[in-house]
Coordinates of C-alpha atoms in Angstrom, one line a residue:
M917 CA 33.8 26.7 -113.5
T918 CA 35.6 27.1 -110.2
I919 CA 38.2 26.0 -107.7
G920 CA 37.1 26.7 -104.2
I921 CA 38.9 25.5 -101.0
A922 CA 38.0 26.1 -97.3
W923 CA 40.3 25.1 -94.5
V924 CA 41.3 25.7 -90.9
G925 CA 44.9 26.9 -90.8
K926 CA 46.9 27.0 -87.6
K927 CA 49.3 29.9 -86.9
K928 CA 52.7 29.3 -85.3
D929 CA 51.4 30.8 -82.0
G930 CA 48.7 28.1 -81.8
R931 CA 45.7 30.3 -82.9
S932 CA 43.6 29.2 -85.8
N933 CA 41.7 31.0 -88.6
L934 CA 39.3 29.6 -91.2
Y935 CA 40.1 30.6 -94.8
I936 CA 38.1 30.4 -98.0
A937 CA 39.8 30.9 -101.3
S938 CA 38.7 30.6 -104.9
D939 CA 39.6 31.7 -108.4
S940 CA 37.8 34.6 -110.2
R941 CA 36.7 33.3 -113.6
T942 CA 33.3 32.8 -115.1
R943 CA 32.6 31.6 -118.6
G944 CA 29.7 32.0 -120.9
G945 CA 29.4 34.3 -123.9
R946 CA 32.6 35.8 -122.5
V947 CA 35.4 35.1 -120.1
I948 CA 35.2 37.3 -117.0
D949 CA 38.2 37.1 -114.6
V950 CA 36.8 39.5 -111.9
C951 CA 33.8 37.6 -110.6
P952 CA 33.4 37.5 -106.8
K953 CA 32.8 33.9 -105.9
I954 CA 32.9 34.3 -102.1
L955 CA 30.1 36.2 -100.4
T956 CA 30.4 37.5 -96.9
L957 CA 27.0 37.5 -95.2
P958 CA 25.1 40.0 -93.0
R959 CA 26.6 38.5 -89.8
S960 CA 30.2 38.5 -89.0
D961 CA 30.9 34.8 -88.3
C962 CA 30.4 33.1 -91.7
A963 CA 30.7 33.2 -95.5
I964 CA 29.7 31.2 -98.5
C965 CA 31.5 30.3 -101.7
F966 CA 29.9 28.9 -104.9
A967 CA 30.9 26.7 -107.9
G968 CA 28.9 25.7 -110.9
D969 CA 26.4 27.5 -113.0
T970 CA 26.5 31.2 -112.2
A971 CA 22.9 31.7 -113.3
A972 CA 21.8 29.1 -110.7
T973 CA 24.2 29.8 -107.8
Y974 CA 24.2 33.6 -107.7
P975 CA 20.5 34.0 -107.0
L976 CA 20.7 31.4 -104.3
M977 CA 23.6 33.1 -102.5
L978 CA 22.0 36.5 -102.7
Q979 CA 18.7 35.2 -101.4
L980 CA 20.5 33.6 -98.6
A981 CA 22.0 37.0 -97.7
N982 CA 18.5 38.5 -97.8
A983 CA 17.1 35.8 -95.7
I984 CA 19.7 36.5 -93.0
E985 CA 19.3 40.2 -93.3
V986 CA 15.5 40.3 -92.7
H987 CA 15.5 37.9 -89.7
S988 CA 17.1 39.5 -86.6
P989 CA 18.0 36.3 -84.8
A990 CA 20.0 35.2 -87.9
R991 CA 21.4 38.6 -88.5
E992 CA 22.5 39.2 -84.9
R993 CA 23.9 35.7 -84.4
A994 CA 21.4 34.5 -81.8
L995 CA 21.1 31.6 -84.2
D996 CA 24.3 29.7 -84.2
I997 CA 25.6 28.7 -87.7
R998 CA 24.8 25.1 -86.8
T999 CA 21.1 26.2 -86.5
L1000 CA 21.4 28.5 -89.5
K1001 CA 22.7 25.7 -91.8
P1002 CA 19.5 23.7 -92.0
H1003 CA 17.6 26.9 -92.7
I1004 CA 19.9 27.5 -95.6
L1005 CA 19.2 24.1 -97.0
R1006 CA 15.4 24.7 -96.8
V1007 CA 15.7 28.0 -98.5
F1008 CA 17.8 26.7 -101.3
T1009 CA 15.6 23.6 -101.8
D1010 CA 12.4 25.7 -101.9
I1011 CA 13.8 28.1 -104.4
V1012 CA 15.1 25.4 -106.8
N1013 CA 11.9 23.4 -106.5
G1014 CA 9.8 26.5 -107.2
V1015 CA 11.2 26.9 -110.7
K1016 CA 8.3 26.2 -113.1
D1017 CA 9.7 26.8 -116.6
S1018 CA 13.0 25.0 -116.5
T1019 CA 14.1 23.5 -119.8
V1020 CA 17.2 21.8 -118.3
A1021 CA 17.1 20.0 -114.9
I1022 CA 19.3 21.1 -112.1
E1023 CA 22.4 18.8 -111.8
P1024 CA 24.6 18.5 -108.7
S1025 CA 27.5 20.1 -110.6
D1026 CA 25.4 23.2 -111.2
V1027 CA 25.0 24.2 -107.6
Q1028 CA 27.9 23.6 -105.2
F1029 CA 28.7 25.7 -102.1
L1030 CA 31.1 25.9 -99.2
F1031 CA 29.4 27.3 -96.1
C1032 CA 31.9 28.1 -93.4
G1033 CA 32.0 29.9 -90.1
Y1034 CA 32.7 29.8 -86.3
S1035 CA 30.1 28.2 -84.0
W1036 CA 29.7 29.8 -80.6
L1037 CA 27.8 26.7 -79.5
S1038 CA 30.6 24.2 -80.3
K1039 CA 33.4 26.7 -79.9
S1040 CA 34.9 25.5 -83.2
F1041 CA 35.2 26.2 -86.9
E1042 CA 32.7 24.5 -89.1
I1043 CA 33.0 23.8 -92.9
W1044 CA 30.1 22.2 -94.9
T1045 CA 29.9 21.3 -98.5
I1046 CA 26.4 22.0 -99.6
Y1047 CA 25.2 20.0 -102.6
Y1048 CA 22.0 19.1 -104.4
S1049 CA 20.6 15.6 -104.3
E1050 CA 19.0 14.6 -107.5
K1051 CA 17.3 11.6 -105.9
Q1052 CA 15.8 13.4 -103.0
K1053 CA 15.3 16.7 -104.9
K1054 CA 16.7 18.8 -102.1
F1055 CA 20.0 20.3 -100.8
A1056 CA 22.1 18.5 -98.2
A1057 CA 25.3 19.4 -96.3
R1058 CA 28.4 17.3 -95.7
P1059 CA 30.9 18.4 -92.9
A1060 CA 34.6 18.6 -93.6
Q1061 CA 36.5 16.2 -91.4
S1062 CA 39.5 13.8 -91.3
F1063 CA 41.2 15.2 -94.4
H1064 CA 44.9 14.7 -93.3
S1065 CA 46.8 14.3 -90.1
L1066 CA 48.5 17.7 -90.7
M1067 CA 45.3 19.6 -91.7
E1068 CA 42.1 18.0 -90.6
Q1069 CA 39.4 20.4 -91.9
V1070 CA 39.6 21.0 -95.6
A1071 CA 36.9 21.0 -98.3
F1072 CA 36.9 21.5 -102.1
I1073 CA 34.3 22.4 -104.7
G1074 CA 34.5 23.0 -108.5
D1075 CA 35.4 21.2 -111.7
V1076 CA 39.1 20.9 -110.7
A1077 CA 38.5 20.0 -107.1
K1078 CA 39.8 16.4 -107.4
D1079 CA 43.0 17.7 -108.9
A1080 CA 43.4 20.3 -106.2
R1081 CA 42.7 17.7 -103.5
S1082 CA 45.4 15.3 -104.9
K1083 CA 47.9 18.2 -105.1
L1084 CA 47.3 19.2 -101.5
V1085 CA 47.6 15.6 -100.2
R1086 CA 50.9 15.2 -102.0
Q1087 CA 52.1 18.5 -100.7
L1088 CA 51.2 17.7 -97.1
N1089 CA 52.8 14.2 -97.4
G1090 CA 56.0 15.9 -98.4
V1091 CA 56.2 18.3 -95.4
S1092 CA 59.2 17.8 -93.2
S1093 CA 58.8 17.5 -89.5
S1094 CA 60.5 20.9 -89.1
D1095 CA 57.9 22.6 -91.3
Q1096 CA 54.8 21.1 -89.7
E1097 CA 54.1 24.3 -87.7
N1098 CA 54.1 26.5 -90.8
L1099 CA 51.1 25.1 -92.7
E1100 CA 48.6 27.9 -92.4
F1101 CA 48.4 28.7 -96.1
E1102 CA 49.2 25.3 -97.7
P1103 CA 45.8 25.1 -99.5
F1104 CA 46.2 28.7 -100.8
K1105 CA 49.5 27.6 -102.4
I1106 CA 47.5 25.1 -104.5
I1107 CA 45.1 27.7 -105.8
R1108 CA 48.0 30.2 -106.4
D1109 CA 50.0 27.7 -108.5
M1110 CA 47.0 26.4 -110.4
L1111 CA 46.0 30.0 -111.4
R1112 CA 49.5 30.9 -112.4
E1113 CA 49.5 27.9 -114.7
S1114 CA 46.0 28.7 -116.2
T1115 CA 45.5 30.1 -119.7
I1116 CA 42.6 31.9 -121.3
H1117 CA 41.3 28.4 -122.3
S1118 CA 41.3 27.1 -118.7
S1119 CA 38.1 26.7 -116.7
I1120 CA 39.7 28.6 -113.8
G1121 CA 41.6 31.9 -113.9
G1122 CA 41.9 35.4 -112.7
P1123 CA 43.4 36.5 -109.3
P1124 CA 42.8 34.4 -106.2
Q1125 CA 40.2 35.5 -103.7
L1126 CA 40.7 35.1 -100.0
V1127 CA 38.4 35.5 -97.0
K1128 CA 39.4 35.0 -93.3
I1129 CA 37.1 34.1 -90.4
S1130 CA 38.7 34.4 -87.0
E1131 CA 37.9 32.7 -83.6
H1132 CA 36.5 36.0 -82.4
M1133 CA 33.8 35.7 -85.1
N1134 CA 35.0 38.4 -87.5
T1135 CA 35.1 37.9 -91.2
K1136 CA 37.6 39.8 -93.3
I1137 CA 38.2 40.0 -97.0
L1138 CA 42.0 40.0 -97.7
G1139 CA 43.5 41.6 -100.8
V1140 CA 46.0 39.5 -102.8
K1141 CA 49.0 40.9 -104.6
W1142 CA 48.8 39.5 -108.2
N1143 CA 50.2 40.1 -111.6
V1144 CA 47.5 41.8 -113.7
D1145 CA 48.3 42.8 -117.3
G1146 CA 52.0 42.4 -116.6
E1147 CA 52.1 44.5 -113.5
E1148 CA 51.9 43.6 -109.8
Q1149 CA 48.6 44.9 -108.4
V1150 CA 46.6 44.8 -105.3
T1151 CA 43.5 42.8 -106.0
I1152 CA 40.3 42.4 -103.9
M1153 CA 37.7 39.7 -104.7
G1154 CA 39.2 39.1 -108.1
R1155 CA 39.8 42.6 -109.4
K1156 CA 42.6 45.1 -109.1
V1157 CA 42.1 48.1 -106.9
F1158 CA 42.2 51.1 -109.1
D1159 CA 44.5 54.1 -108.4
Y1160 CA 41.7 56.3 -107.4
E1161 CA 40.3 54.0 -104.8
N1162 CA 40.9 53.7 -101.0
T1163 CA 40.6 50.5 -99.1
D1164 CA 40.8 49.4 -95.4
N1165 CA 41.6 45.8 -96.4
H1166 CA 45.0 44.2 -95.6
T1167 CA 46.8 42.4 -98.4
I1168 CA 48.6 39.1 -98.5
D1169 CA 51.7 38.4 -100.5
P1170 CA 51.0 35.0 -102.1
D1171 CA 54.6 33.9 -102.0
S1172 CA 55.9 35.1 -98.6
F1173 CA 52.4 35.1 -97.0
Q1174 CA 53.3 38.4 -95.3
I1175 CA 50.2 40.4 -94.4
L1176 CA 50.6 44.0 -95.7
R1177 CA 48.9 47.0 -94.2
P1178 CA 46.4 48.9 -96.4
R1179 CA 48.1 51.4 -98.6
S1180 CA 46.9 54.8 -99.8
F1181 CA 45.6 54.9 -103.3
G1182 CA 45.9 57.7 -105.9
L1183 CA 45.9 61.4 -105.9
R1184 CA 42.4 62.8 -105.4
E1185 CA 41.6 66.1 -106.9
K1186 CA 40.6 68.7 -104.4
V1187 CA 37.0 69.7 -104.6
V1188 CA 36.6 73.5 -104.2
E1189 CA 33.2 74.7 -103.3
T1190 CA 32.1 77.8 -105.1
T1191 CA 29.1 80.0 -104.9
E1192 CA 27.7 82.0 -107.7

């Protein structure tokens, strides 16, 4: 399953960013700890995260990306995300209702999403939990609001969402007045600690994934420093970046929350062109 959290975090200088974080584990015939669970979309102002049955959620997310890609108003942001959201619900509903040979009915826990972005109409960040209504046989969206006096917009999905929510509430309740301006990454701390405590038998696992959406409507994937196979590695979307790879992504230290510049990776062999 999954733990996914979306929140609006304020920086010390008063600016805000929207963050989406998740674990990287899928389970089935095997445990895979490198599964991307957050998808950046073909427009720079939003992203989506899934929880539930991978076989059900992945096709929906990818078809959403295709639907945006092939419609220029959606792709070029002429459609605000507030207008895009009901279109997403219709697409998801029609795909699920079009399944003809299902042996097991879709349940709400099978298909959970966080759809998040910056609205140029409202000049604000928006976070919606997208869920499936068994009674109405369609997808609906619930906005994130009034979570806590210190952090208003937070939303959770996944099988351990209730536990993560309780942990974050207790953490925010314990914040001293002197630390109330330094809460940008409080929800990320919850995922960090839960993943460090996870085992091979846990429903969540792998490195944390982190995506940032800014007020200037740009979406960035952040790398995360993480212990992989006993060594500290740079990970991006759940997997370590191999020595032979280059990346433009900045990396966050999950303990100090320092943002590190991209580093150079590996020694590439020189390619010598020859003619015969």
